[in-house]
Amino acid sequence: MSQLKRKRPDSNSVADSLTEHERVVYDAIRSKQEMGISQRDLKREINLLDKLASKSLKSLQDKNLVRLVPNFQSKGMKHYIAAEFNPSTEITGGAWYTDGSLDSDFIGVLKATCLKFVPNLKVATLEGFVEAVKKSRVSQVELSKKQIEELVESLVCDNELMKVKSTGIGEFASIPVGKVCYKRIDKGNRVSGTMASIPCGVCPQISICTPDGIVSPKTCVYYNTWLDF
Amino acid sequence: MASQYGLKYAVHIITSHFGNLVAKVCECLLRKGPLTLHNLIRFTELTPLQVKNSLLVLIQHNCVQAFIEESGVGDGAKLNTQYIALFNNIIHRSRFSKFLAIVSKELGEECLKLFEGLLQHGRLTLAQIVDRAISSTKGSDIAPGAIRETFLKLLGSHFVERCPAPEPVLSPPNQELPSSAKRGSKSAKLQKIETETLEQRVSEEAAPSEAMRFLLTTDAESNVDGGKDENDSSSSLVGEKRKYDALELDKEGEATNERVILWRANFEEFIRRLRHKACIEHVRHLGNGAVIVLSAMLEATRSAENKVKIDASAPLSLNSIYEEVIKNDAGRNMTFDRVRSSLIELGCPPLVKAFNDSYIIDFKAIIDLAQNDEVESIVLKRYGQEAYKMFRALSQAGHLLETDKIAEQTFYEKKDTPKVLYKLWKEEYLHMEKLQITGARQSQLLLWKVNKKNLWEHVLDEMFHAALNLSLRLAHELEKEKELLNPPQSRDRIIRVRLVLESAQIKLDDAIMLFHDF
């Protein structure tokens, strides 16, 4: 087993092989532990000449003492971490991020799994969703209850689910009264908005439209398309 | 005070119904608030006769109400008669077709004809209504008694009411606000609130008492009635079959009243019914059972509603709901259990609330949901899926949220989130606050929120704008059609254009009512 483990740099031997500048840079990065530090903040902190700092960083990387990790907050910025630490979720963004980018495909599949679990107008609890995701084996890593809650809450924002409290009767018979549940919204029967179905409702120019102005209902291009029979 | 485009739309309606002169007087009243005749002449720069005639037209059609404001101090000017435009009644003019459809569906052709006359003329005495009906039937034998009976049906359904007092005296408002608050920057805002309530106050003051409002019969009648109507102890048996032979004996007394008391359409009742209809439409996605049960509950509690914008209905027990459900054909198929399970469905989300073995319709919850849906659908169509999700996240949170938090909740790239939010903010769909953080590193956080009150007003104004545009475009299309020497295919086109625009007008008006009247 011990052979499989990543070889950890021996701090004693490291100390000897580092130049004075490299040592300053290395200590600054290492002190941040799993949070790491961005290049900009690092340079401000160690107060070294730009050129020297960059050179030291490069050599530390070559020696496998520090590494670059993607920061999901600001992808363009270089973020360093001492090689012995794994980056915190505050840097990687957690389960929803791969290489600093939002993993939309993965999220999409999980969302679909959750929705499949509640057919039209049926209700489910958070625990139900957790179980359903686990059983589906869509995710290779185990997702926490909080992460599933984030998923389900985003489905509420998508207007796919509705947050309701159990009344303890009917479809809620098996759920304790007052517990928060999620009800699937049946979109098939819903009437879409009235305002959104006419040109003015979606018009980007409505604020400058006047009866006799340059943009006017008499000459409106959106109306022309709408009434083009 | 109505919004900018609300006023423009109202003036447009008056212009197309009564011409420019009347519209000018009406616009002046709408923009400046209540005015005396003297000031109205001064501001409109029309001749006194023109203003007077315009006012008469507007009063006849229930668009203006005169009143006298009684002032506590000896201020002579305030004792003059003032005129106030009734914005709501003006907008109601665009929904006459809906009112007519309700009367026709509920009471049939005869009532429809009488009611149509009332809408055309604004206010009429019963004598005028009878005369009109007789002259319109041309020769065919129609007894005045039958017309009165038809009228009673309208009265019984509260579709018609007595006209308000011509010139009520308004006592000074209760000075509850501290006098210091009236000064300074707040004064403009306060004034706005005052004018808003003034229209209501005047209308309330002018309205006949509830007892008189739907009462046709008079003292003279009940005195002479004796012989044949002796079983009818109450003289206000509206809607019930009455024996009109008695009227023969009573011609004189009755006749005077028939020529004096003015009647008009009771818009409030129609708006109430349309509000109920909107509620039913909004639960339609829950299935037939929910629709039948809610309709029955509305029917059973309607008479207990004393104003349009009530938050909740009167409570009903399960038994009385069932009794009401089986009154109509569709409901007769429903078992007791099915009614119960429909009520459970209506209770999640709580549109109908159960407590103490009885059920209440939560109108406010239904209307709120419908309003949210309407605004969200605009956001979706205008700004796209991502904006829609963010808007919903903020709307449901109900408080300020930071940009990153919104991105996390909606699973959207953090760096792209501000762009979407900014677009919504720019067009007044979101409220934004900047938060400066001073620490090791200075940074600025952006916080966002849906300010429903302001946004709803903004959306309503856009709806009035859209309604005005539909109407202007329709007029423009019809005008264009007249100018051309038309080939037959262009006639087909105008028929379709008209159909599309008019049905859009009707639907848009439903949405306007949702935000303005319900």
XYZ file of C-alpha atoms in Angstrom:
747
model
C 0.000 0.000 0.000
C 2.667 2.464 0.954
C 4.060 2.278 -2.558
C 0.828 3.619 -3.970
C 0.969 6.742 -1.843
C 2.237 9.876 -3.397
C 5.759 10.473 -2.387
C 5.797 13.361 0.028
C 8.630 15.821 -0.213
C 10.883 15.605 2.726
C 10.913 18.999 4.361
C 14.432 18.643 5.626
C 15.941 17.979 2.271
C 13.797 20.760 0.805
C 15.171 23.300 3.165
C 18.648 22.675 1.967
C 17.962 22.809 -1.707
C 16.057 26.111 -1.730
C 17.517 29.500 -2.390
C 16.672 32.344 -0.033
C 13.981 33.741 -2.353
C 12.484 30.342 -3.067
C 12.254 29.723 0.657
C 10.278 32.973 1.203
C 7.876 32.105 -1.604
C 7.482 28.498 -0.508
C 6.757 29.422 3.110
C 4.184 31.957 2.079
C 2.321 29.381 -0.052
C 2.646 26.595 2.456
C 1.304 28.731 5.282
C -1.999 29.033 3.408
C -2.455 25.250 3.599
C -5.332 23.890 1.499
C -6.567 27.392 0.631
C -3.472 28.180 -1.441
C -2.846 31.707 -2.674
C -3.277 33.601 -5.926
C -0.223 34.909 -7.708
C -1.349 38.495 -7.195
C -1.832 38.118 -3.435
C 1.424 36.213 -3.144
C 3.447 38.934 -4.804
C 1.865 41.539 -2.572
C 2.630 39.479 0.513
C 6.269 38.537 -0.073
C 7.266 41.901 -1.422
C 9.822 40.562 -3.917
C 10.690 41.891 -7.323
C 8.316 40.559 -9.941
C 11.010 38.841 -11.871
C 12.514 37.132 -8.820
C 9.128 35.952 -7.608
C 8.240 34.440 -10.981
C 11.568 32.725 -11.224
C 11.241 31.259 -7.729
C 7.722 30.062 -8.447
C 8.862 28.337 -11.605
C 11.689 26.550 -9.870
C 9.426 25.515 -6.987
C 7.042 24.029 -9.536
C 9.904 22.203 -11.234
C 10.873 20.762 -7.897
C 7.303 19.581 -7.384
C 7.002 21.589 -4.199
C 4.086 23.761 -5.301
C 1.483 23.278 -8.019
C -1.026 25.301 -9.907
C -4.714 24.626 -9.206
C -7.719 26.047 -11.048
C -9.721 28.502 -8.986
C -13.390 28.407 -9.977
C -13.929 31.974 -8.738
C -11.456 33.494 -11.160
C -10.333 31.149 -13.823
C -7.843 33.505 -15.436
C -5.817 33.949 -12.265
C -2.957 31.620 -11.294
C -3.517 29.994 -7.942
C -0.718 28.137 -6.125
C -0.880 25.548 -3.420
C 1.856 23.584 -1.612
C 2.105 20.115 -3.131
C 1.347 18.370 0.125
C -2.214 19.782 0.334
C -5.362 19.075 -1.628
C -7.184 22.254 -2.644
C -10.178 23.213 -0.517
C -13.679 23.161 -2.031
C -13.631 26.941 -1.715
C -11.023 26.872 -4.485
C -12.287 24.005 -6.623
C -15.943 24.943 -6.230
C -16.839 21.503 -4.896
C -18.586 18.662 -6.618
C -20.203 20.854 -9.257
C -16.905 22.000 -10.716
C -14.391 20.181 -12.864
C -11.094 21.978 -13.489
C -12.603 25.215 -12.246
C -15.533 25.115 -14.657
C -19.132 24.410 -13.804
C -19.878 20.838 -14.854
C -23.216 21.558 -16.527
C -23.576 18.098 -18.065
C -23.146 16.362 -14.731
C -25.633 18.747 -13.080
C -28.082 18.230 -15.928
C -28.007 14.455 -15.547
C -28.510 14.715 -11.786
C -31.418 17.107 -12.208
C -33.068 14.754 -14.674
C -32.601 11.888 -12.218
C -34.345 13.884 -9.496
C -37.240 14.794 -11.793
C -37.696 11.222 -12.931
C -38.155 10.332 -9.297
C -41.255 12.593 -8.956
C -43.762 12.167 -11.782
C -46.404 14.844 -12.382
C -48.023 16.352 -9.309
C -46.402 13.851 -6.967
C -44.419 14.865 -3.914
C -41.098 13.795 -2.443
C -38.964 14.675 0.530
C -35.308 15.642 0.406
C -34.364 12.246 1.823
C -36.252 10.632 -1.044
C -34.162 12.531 -3.571
C -30.937 11.598 -1.783
C -31.910 7.939 -1.958
C -32.958 8.189 -5.618
C -29.660 9.770 -6.658
C -27.713 7.185 -4.712
C -29.598 4.325 -6.349
C -29.221 5.743 -9.844
C -25.404 5.642 -9.533
C -25.138 8.643 -11.772
C -22.472 10.170 -9.584
C -19.178 8.408 -8.966
C -18.564 10.370 -5.808
C -21.126 10.260 -3.048
C -23.089 13.494 -2.895
C -23.969 14.948 0.475
C -27.529 15.736 1.548
C -26.687 19.422 1.329
C -25.535 19.034 -2.264
C -28.742 17.241 -3.214
C -30.666 20.004 -1.493
C -28.832 22.543 -3.677
C -29.874 20.558 -6.733
C -33.494 20.306 -5.663
C -33.647 23.997 -4.738
C -32.365 24.876 -8.175
C -35.171 22.781 -9.654
C -37.521 25.017 -7.654
C -35.924 28.037 -9.362
C -36.404 26.252 -12.701
C -40.132 26.019 -11.870
C -40.022 22.234 -12.122
C -40.685 21.640 -8.434
C -42.720 23.527 -5.885
C -41.778 23.738 -2.228
C -44.734 22.801 -0.021
C -45.330 21.750 3.551
C -46.836 18.371 4.263
C -50.434 18.459 5.442
C -50.289 14.841 6.528
C -53.276 13.857 4.376
C -53.759 12.572 0.850
C -50.461 12.342 -0.989
C -48.685 13.473 2.193
C -50.054 10.576 4.214
C -46.616 9.034 4.717
C -44.890 12.326 5.503
C -45.023 14.000 8.922
C -47.148 17.178 9.085
C -45.210 20.374 8.502
C -42.206 18.736 6.832
C -40.921 20.523 3.749
C -41.596 18.552 0.570
C -41.195 19.134 -3.124
C -44.129 18.798 -5.471
C -43.673 18.283 -9.196
C -45.302 20.992 -11.284
C -47.441 19.865 -14.165
C -46.507 22.289 -16.908
C -48.668 20.737 -19.584
C -51.886 22.348 -18.411
C -50.573 25.764 -17.569
C -51.550 28.806 -19.540
C -48.549 30.863 -20.513
C -48.448 34.554 -19.731
C -50.737 36.908 -21.586
C -48.376 39.823 -21.798
C -45.568 37.603 -23.069
C -47.754 36.425 -25.959
C -48.023 39.840 -27.620
C -45.183 41.814 -29.207
C -45.204 44.616 -26.602
C -44.791 42.117 -23.790
C -41.379 41.047 -25.020
C -40.370 44.232 -26.794
C -36.899 45.503 -25.895
C -37.853 48.971 -27.136
C -41.059 49.445 -25.161
C -39.543 52.176 -23.024
C -38.931 54.395 -26.059
C -42.155 53.521 -27.883
C -44.698 56.348 -28.181
C -47.860 56.739 -30.310
C -46.198 59.093 -32.796
C -42.509 58.526 -32.125
C -39.787 56.827 -34.148
C -40.734 53.581 -32.435
C -44.523 53.490 -32.602
C -47.210 50.803 -32.742
C -48.210 52.003 -36.213
C -44.806 51.329 -37.703
C -43.596 48.620 -35.318
C -41.599 45.867 -37.011
C -42.620 43.289 -34.413
C -46.266 44.025 -35.126
C -45.611 43.784 -38.855
C -44.226 40.286 -38.420
C -47.029 39.318 -36.062
C -49.744 40.502 -38.424
C -48.126 39.261 -41.604
C -50.895 37.098 -43.044
C -53.241 58.232 -9.160
C -52.931 55.929 -12.125
C -49.624 55.340 -13.861
C -48.450 57.326 -16.855
C -49.681 54.868 -19.463
C -52.782 54.112 -17.433
C -53.766 57.755 -17.911
C -52.871 57.708 -21.600
C -54.931 54.597 -22.135
C -57.897 56.091 -20.255
C -57.723 59.258 -22.357
C -57.507 57.128 -25.486
C -60.669 55.254 -24.503
C -62.558 58.494 -23.870
C -61.294 59.978 -27.153
C -62.474 57.032 -29.179
C -65.855 56.879 -27.396
C -66.696 60.581 -27.011
C -64.296 62.596 -29.144
C -61.493 65.056 -28.495
C -63.373 67.722 -26.583
C -64.671 65.414 -23.872
C -61.297 63.686 -23.767
C -59.551 67.002 -23.165
C -61.724 67.719 -20.138
C -61.268 64.171 -18.897
C -57.489 64.277 -19.347
C -57.303 67.517 -17.408
C -59.199 65.936 -14.508
C -57.125 62.760 -14.635
C -53.835 64.630 -14.591
C -54.635 67.424 -12.182
C -56.967 65.624 -9.817
C -60.326 67.105 -8.696
C -61.101 70.569 -10.026
C -63.893 73.111 -9.789
C -65.733 74.078 -12.951
C -63.968 77.427 -12.902
C -60.490 75.865 -12.778
C -61.413 73.262 -15.336
C -62.349 75.997 -17.795
C -59.119 77.848 -16.996
C -56.882 74.810 -17.502
C -58.555 73.383 -20.585
C -58.962 76.795 -22.231
C -62.309 75.707 -23.599
C -65.532 77.709 -23.452
C -67.688 77.256 -20.357
C -70.411 75.652 -22.445
C -68.016 73.129 -23.969
C -66.660 72.170 -20.558
C -70.128 71.937 -19.077
C -71.407 69.700 -21.850
C -68.337 67.505 -21.689
C -68.791 67.136 -17.953
C -72.423 66.188 -18.464
C -71.406 63.462 -20.894
C -68.760 62.161 -18.523
C -71.153 62.165 -15.567
C -73.874 60.493 -17.612
C -71.417 57.716 -18.405
C -70.177 57.411 -14.842
C -66.679 58.567 -15.673
C -66.795 61.679 -13.503
C -68.312 62.278 -10.092
C -69.146 65.673 -8.625
C -68.688 66.340 -4.926
C -68.457 69.096 -2.377
C -65.641 69.071 0.095
C -66.591 70.399 3.455
C -63.619 72.124 4.993
C -63.163 72.650 8.681
C -61.831 76.158 8.176
C -63.818 78.947 6.567
C -62.293 78.472 3.151
C -64.876 79.620 0.654
C -63.320 78.038 -2.437
C -63.558 74.562 -1.007
C -67.302 74.717 -0.776
C -67.561 74.814 -4.555
C -68.534 71.708 -6.401
C -65.505 69.793 -7.592
C -65.266 67.131 -10.266
C -63.164 64.036 -10.060
C -62.435 61.565 -12.867
C -63.177 57.946 -11.994
C -60.240 56.163 -13.588
C -61.514 52.655 -12.935
C -64.877 53.324 -14.537
C -63.166 54.697 -17.630
C -61.049 51.567 -18.008
C -64.161 49.419 -17.443
C -65.494 50.845 -20.715
C -63.030 48.635 -22.573
C -64.532 45.538 -20.953
C -68.197 46.066 -21.817
C -68.115 43.020 -24.090
C -67.104 40.884 -21.111
C -69.922 42.278 -18.972
C -72.422 41.627 -21.756
C -71.200 38.059 -22.114
C -71.734 37.453 -18.391
C -75.302 38.820 -18.505
C -76.112 36.858 -21.632
C -74.788 33.619 -20.188
C -76.461 33.985 -16.844
C -79.774 35.676 -17.607
C -80.405 35.284 -21.319
C -81.329 37.391 -24.287
C -84.037 39.616 -22.753
C -81.847 40.804 -19.919
C -78.982 41.301 -22.323
C -80.998 43.772 -24.393
C -81.984 45.857 -21.390
C -78.478 45.786 -20.037
C -76.977 46.775 -23.371
C -79.137 49.876 -23.301
C -77.824 50.786 -19.879
C -74.226 50.449 -21.021
C -74.922 52.535 -24.111
C -76.569 55.331 -22.186
C -74.618 55.216 -18.964
C -77.596 55.842 -16.694
C -81.335 55.509 -17.311
C -84.541 55.655 -15.320
C -86.776 52.610 -15.354
C -89.297 54.554 -17.439
C -86.623 55.209 -20.033
C -85.577 51.573 -19.985
C -89.170 50.451 -20.569
C -89.694 52.990 -23.340
C -86.539 51.921 -25.070
C -87.478 48.261 -24.891
C -90.963 48.905 -26.280
C -89.759 51.073 -29.132
C -87.003 48.634 -30.064
C -89.401 45.699 -30.415
C -91.457 47.660 -32.978
C -95.027 46.584 -32.829
C -94.659 43.186 -31.235
C -96.693 43.102 -28.091
C -94.458 43.417 -25.117
C -95.984 44.356 -21.808
C -94.202 46.903 -19.596
C -94.717 44.418 -16.785
C -92.567 41.839 -18.527
C -89.832 44.400 -19.047
C -89.922 45.315 -15.387
C -89.646 41.657 -14.536
C -86.570 41.357 -16.737
C -85.144 44.401 -15.054
C -85.783 42.826 -11.668
C -83.737 39.822 -12.721
C -80.814 42.126 -13.508
C -81.289 43.802 -10.163
C -81.517 40.481 -8.384
C -78.181 39.414 -9.779
C -76.753 42.785 -8.712
C -75.799 43.534 -12.329
C -77.606 46.834 -12.029
C -77.558 49.353 -9.185
C -78.959 52.710 -8.252
C -76.800 55.603 -9.391
C -74.765 57.350 -6.709
C -75.795 60.674 -5.218
C -75.161 63.455 -7.743
C -73.166 65.627 -5.399
C -72.178 64.121 -2.064
C -70.701 66.285 0.641
C -67.331 65.075 1.742
C -66.406 65.726 5.349
C -62.752 66.642 5.971
C -60.431 63.654 6.280
C -59.294 62.520 9.705
C -56.084 64.296 10.440
C -54.288 61.349 11.892
C -50.937 62.202 10.413
C -48.732 64.506 12.436
C -48.731 67.922 10.831
C -44.949 68.026 10.581
C -44.933 64.991 8.288
C -46.933 66.884 5.718
C -44.096 69.253 5.023
C -40.917 68.748 3.106
C -39.917 65.902 0.866
C -42.697 63.620 1.967
C -45.440 65.990 0.981
C -45.546 64.920 -2.652
C -45.855 61.291 -1.671
C -48.535 62.029 0.870
C -50.458 64.006 -1.653
C -50.395 61.013 -3.959
C -51.839 58.801 -1.274
C -54.470 61.385 -0.554
C -55.676 61.647 -4.135
C -55.724 57.908 -4.417
C -58.007 57.602 -1.479
C -59.997 60.643 -2.545
C -61.418 58.834 -5.569
C -62.459 56.004 -3.303
C -63.744 58.333 -0.626
C -65.874 60.254 -3.069
C -67.262 57.042 -4.569
C -68.048 55.633 -1.147
C -69.707 58.837 -0.014
C -71.819 59.001 -3.176
C -72.852 55.345 -3.169
C -76.406 54.597 -2.069
C -76.720 52.601 1.122
C -76.499 48.819 0.715
C -80.196 48.552 1.567
C -81.207 50.968 -1.180
C -78.662 49.966 -3.787
C -80.608 47.101 -5.338
C -84.067 48.127 -4.212
C -86.636 48.809 -6.888
C -89.900 49.037 -5.037
C -91.074 52.155 -3.373
C -93.200 53.225 -0.472
C -96.067 53.992 -2.806
C -96.097 50.419 -4.040
C -96.007 48.700 -0.721
C -98.956 50.806 0.417
C -101.195 49.812 -2.425
C -99.846 46.312 -2.880
C -101.998 44.935 -0.088
C -104.489 42.861 -2.060
C -102.454 40.539 -4.219
C -98.974 40.767 -2.820
C -99.828 40.297 0.768
C -97.600 37.291 1.167
C -94.579 39.282 0.196
C -93.690 40.845 3.482
C -90.490 42.375 2.229
C -90.686 44.869 -0.538
C -87.244 44.053 -1.804
C -87.903 40.621 -3.173
C -85.672 41.099 -6.084
C -85.370 38.253 -8.495
C -88.530 36.653 -7.264
C -91.683 36.366 -9.313
C -93.911 39.255 -8.618
C -97.456 39.891 -9.564
C -97.581 42.905 -11.700
C -101.318 43.331 -11.783
C -100.773 45.305 -8.645
C -98.854 47.818 -10.602
C -101.953 48.769 -12.483
C -103.419 50.184 -9.305
C -100.249 51.945 -8.536
C -99.475 53.610 -11.781
C -99.153 57.120 -10.550
C -96.868 56.735 -7.557
C -94.727 54.227 -9.335
C -94.526 56.348 -12.426
C -93.005 59.273 -10.570
C -90.328 57.047 -9.096
C -89.691 55.375 -12.405
C -88.936 58.725 -13.872
C -86.703 59.905 -11.058
C -84.506 57.047 -9.928
C -81.533 56.484 -12.200
C -79.978 53.071 -12.730
C -76.621 52.037 -14.042
C -74.507 48.906 -14.522
C -72.883 47.709 -11.315
C -69.263 47.286 -12.425
C -68.232 45.990 -9.032
C -70.333 42.855 -9.436
C -68.845 42.153 -12.859
C -65.306 42.622 -11.623
C -66.078 40.248 -8.747
C -67.308 37.617 -11.191
C -64.320 38.097 -13.446
C -62.061 37.803 -10.404
C -63.731 34.516 -9.536
C -63.336 33.361 -13.109
C -59.622 34.198 -13.021
C -59.246 32.204 -9.795
C -60.913 29.204 -11.432
C -58.653 29.497 -14.464
C -55.663 29.509 -12.205
C -56.495 26.175 -10.563
C -57.442 24.494 -13.835
C -54.087 22.702 -13.978
C -55.062 20.852 -10.803
C -57.776 19.037 -12.721
C -61.526 19.058 -13.169
C -62.344 18.173 -9.598
C -60.521 21.216 -8.258
C -62.306 23.446 -10.774
C -65.754 22.133 -9.853
C -65.129 22.387 -6.126
C -63.680 25.872 -6.287
C -66.521 27.080 -8.552
C -69.055 25.703 -6.100
C -67.333 27.388 -3.174
C -67.237 30.698 -5.025
C -70.907 30.419 -5.905
C -71.866 29.679 -2.309
C -69.846 32.487 -0.754
C -70.299 35.196 -3.356
C -73.246 36.869 -1.664
C -71.188 37.352 1.497
C -68.552 39.407 -0.319
C -69.005 43.082 0.335
C -66.136 44.395 -1.772
C -64.089 43.140 -4.702
C -60.614 42.881 -3.224
C -61.299 40.565 -0.329
C -58.432 38.388 0.876
C -60.425 35.315 1.879
C -63.908 33.919 1.410
C -66.423 33.106 4.111
C -65.807 29.674 5.693
C -67.750 26.685 4.360
C -68.135 23.233 5.860
C -67.416 20.117 3.800
C -71.116 19.319 3.777
C -72.187 22.664 2.461
C -69.475 22.510 -0.204
C -70.783 19.116 -1.295
C -74.336 20.424 -1.329
C -73.257 23.228 -3.644
C -71.150 20.918 -5.843
C -74.070 18.606 -6.663
C -76.256 21.542 -7.692
C -74.837 21.507 -11.211
C -74.478 18.795 -13.822
C -70.727 18.436 -13.724
C -70.702 18.181 -9.959
C -73.319 15.491 -9.774
C -70.754 12.906 -10.858
C -68.599 13.658 -7.884
C -68.624 11.543 -4.784
C -68.139 12.977 -1.333
C -64.651 11.474 -1.238
C -63.673 13.008 -4.522
C -64.737 16.445 -3.273
C -62.625 15.859 -0.202
C -59.565 14.869 -2.210
C -60.021 17.855 -4.536
C -60.014 20.052 -1.453
C -56.742 18.453 -0.398
C -55.308 19.195 -3.815
C -56.435 22.794 -3.532
C -54.705 22.908 -0.177
C -51.244 22.337 -1.599
C -50.046 25.007 -2.095
C -52.705 26.448 0.228
C -55.155 28.056 -2.176
C -58.009 26.747 -0.074
C -57.258 26.620 3.618
C -58.818 24.201 6.031
C -59.378 25.084 9.618
C -61.820 23.998 12.278
C -63.619 21.633 9.906
C -64.351 24.359 7.421
C -62.704 25.649 4.287
C -61.808 29.161 3.138
C -60.711 30.271 -0.303
C -57.461 32.216 0.011
C -58.039 34.712 -2.786
C -54.864 36.570 -1.982
C -52.738 33.435 -2.421
C -54.375 32.590 -5.748
C -54.058 36.121 -7.112
C -50.458 36.417 -5.871
C -49.528 33.191 -7.637
C -51.210 34.294 -10.838
C -49.415 37.648 -10.708
C -46.066 35.943 -10.129
C -46.673 33.615 -13.061
C -47.483 36.521 -15.327
C -44.368 38.518 -14.430
C -42.135 35.446 -14.593
C -43.402 34.585 -18.049
C -42.477 38.085 -19.220
C -38.977 37.667 -17.756
C -38.604 34.279 -19.417
C -39.672 35.473 -22.839
C -37.851 38.788 -22.727
C -34.623 37.917 -20.934
C -34.224 34.164 -21.337
C -34.045 31.018 -19.252
C -31.119 32.031 -17.019
C -32.647 35.387 -16.130
C -35.903 33.581 -15.389
C -34.222 31.248 -12.920
C -32.393 34.062 -11.206
C -35.536 36.140 -11.043
C -37.426 33.255 -9.470
C -34.637 32.618 -6.969
C -34.765 36.273 -5.905
C -38.518 36.473 -5.952
C -38.825 33.440 -3.712
C -36.098 34.596 -1.351
C -37.911 37.882 -0.863
C -34.781 39.648 0.396
C -31.411 40.889 -0.849
C -29.064 38.218 -2.229
C -25.441 38.529 -3.241
C -24.400 37.849 -6.843
C -22.390 34.707 -6.032
C -25.188 33.287 -3.943
C -27.568 33.679 -6.880
C -25.050 31.960 -9.185
C -24.753 29.049 -6.770
C -28.471 28.683 -6.390
C -29.119 28.626 -10.106
C -25.977 26.688 -11.104
C -24.733 29.405 -13.384
C -21.158 30.486 -14.076
C -20.231 33.077 -11.468
C -18.497 35.413 -13.817
C -21.460 35.542 -16.212
C -24.101 36.033 -13.537
C -23.697 39.813 -13.089
C -24.355 40.364 -16.812
C -27.742 38.655 -16.623
C -28.698 40.432 -13.409
C -27.569 43.776 -14.761
C -29.860 43.429 -17.762
C -32.826 42.829 -15.478
C -31.827 45.732 -13.247
C -31.493 48.106 -16.177
C -35.090 47.553 -17.147
C -36.380 47.968 -13.616
C -37.084 44.302 -13.006
C -34.579 44.117 -10.139
C -33.439 46.351 -7.345
C -29.689 46.554 -6.723
C -27.607 47.731 -3.787
C -23.843 48.116 -3.655
C -21.996 47.091 -0.547
C -18.453 48.385 -0.018
C -16.266 46.110 2.042
C -13.220 47.721 3.524
C -10.673 45.260 4.811
C -7.323 43.881 3.776
C -8.601 44.111 0.228
C -11.262 46.579 -0.771
C -14.077 45.006 -2.660
C -17.577 45.690 -3.695
C -20.453 43.296 -3.364
C -23.609 43.620 -5.388
C -26.867 42.699 -3.710
C -30.060 42.108 -5.657
C -33.735 41.921 -4.818
C -37.164 41.778 -6.436
C -39.093 44.771 -5.154
C -42.577 43.464 -5.844
C -44.514 46.633 -5.114
C -42.515 48.767 -7.535
C -42.165 46.024 -10.104
C -45.883 45.240 -10.145
C -46.602 48.931 -10.788
C -44.022 48.944 -13.552
C -45.489 45.824 -15.163
C -49.015 47.239 -14.938
C -47.836 50.433 -16.617
C -46.278 48.364 -19.399
C -49.557 46.496 -19.751
C -51.502 49.747 -20.113
C -48.896 50.776 -22.665
C -49.379 47.508 -24.540
C -53.182 47.878 -24.413
C -52.886 51.374 -25.837
C -50.583 50.077 -28.564
C -52.965 47.261 -29.512
C -55.807 49.714 -29.762
C -53.784 52.222 -31.792
C -52.561 49.533 -34.142
C -56.080 48.233 -34.678
C -57.348 51.723 -35.456
C -54.399 52.207 -37.792
C -55.073 48.925 -39.627
C -58.769 49.752 -40.053
C -57.904 53.219 -41.267
C -55.422 51.822 -43.789
C -58.059 49.403 -44.987
C -60.485 52.251 -45.660
C -57.965 54.189 -47.701
C -57.181 51.360 -50.066
C -59.383 50.127 -52.826
C -59.434 46.643 -51.559
C -58.885 43.456 -53.424
C -60.713 40.554 -51.775
C -57.545 39.012 -50.272
C -56.851 42.197 -48.349
C -60.336 41.937 -46.867
C -59.423 38.482 -45.631
C -56.288 39.903 -44.130
C -58.062 42.653 -42.229
C -60.533 40.134 -40.806
C -57.666 38.086 -39.448
C -55.766 41.104 -38.205
C -58.857 42.272 -36.413
C -59.419 38.889 -34.866
C -55.844 38.629 -33.622
C -55.723 42.161 -32.241
C -59.132 42.036 -30.597
C -58.558 38.694 -28.927
C -55.184 39.961 -27.733
C -56.954 43.013 -26.291
C -59.408 40.834 -24.394
C -56.675 38.640 -22.982
C -54.422 41.532 -22.093
C -57.303 43.151 -20.269
C -57.566 40.015 -18.117
C -53.947 40.538 -17.141
C -54.556 44.228 -16.438
C -57.442 43.315 -14.149
C -55.206 40.810 -12.386
C -52.821 43.585 -11.398
C -55.208 46.515 -11.113
C -58.627 45.313 -9.991
C -58.183 41.972 -8.272
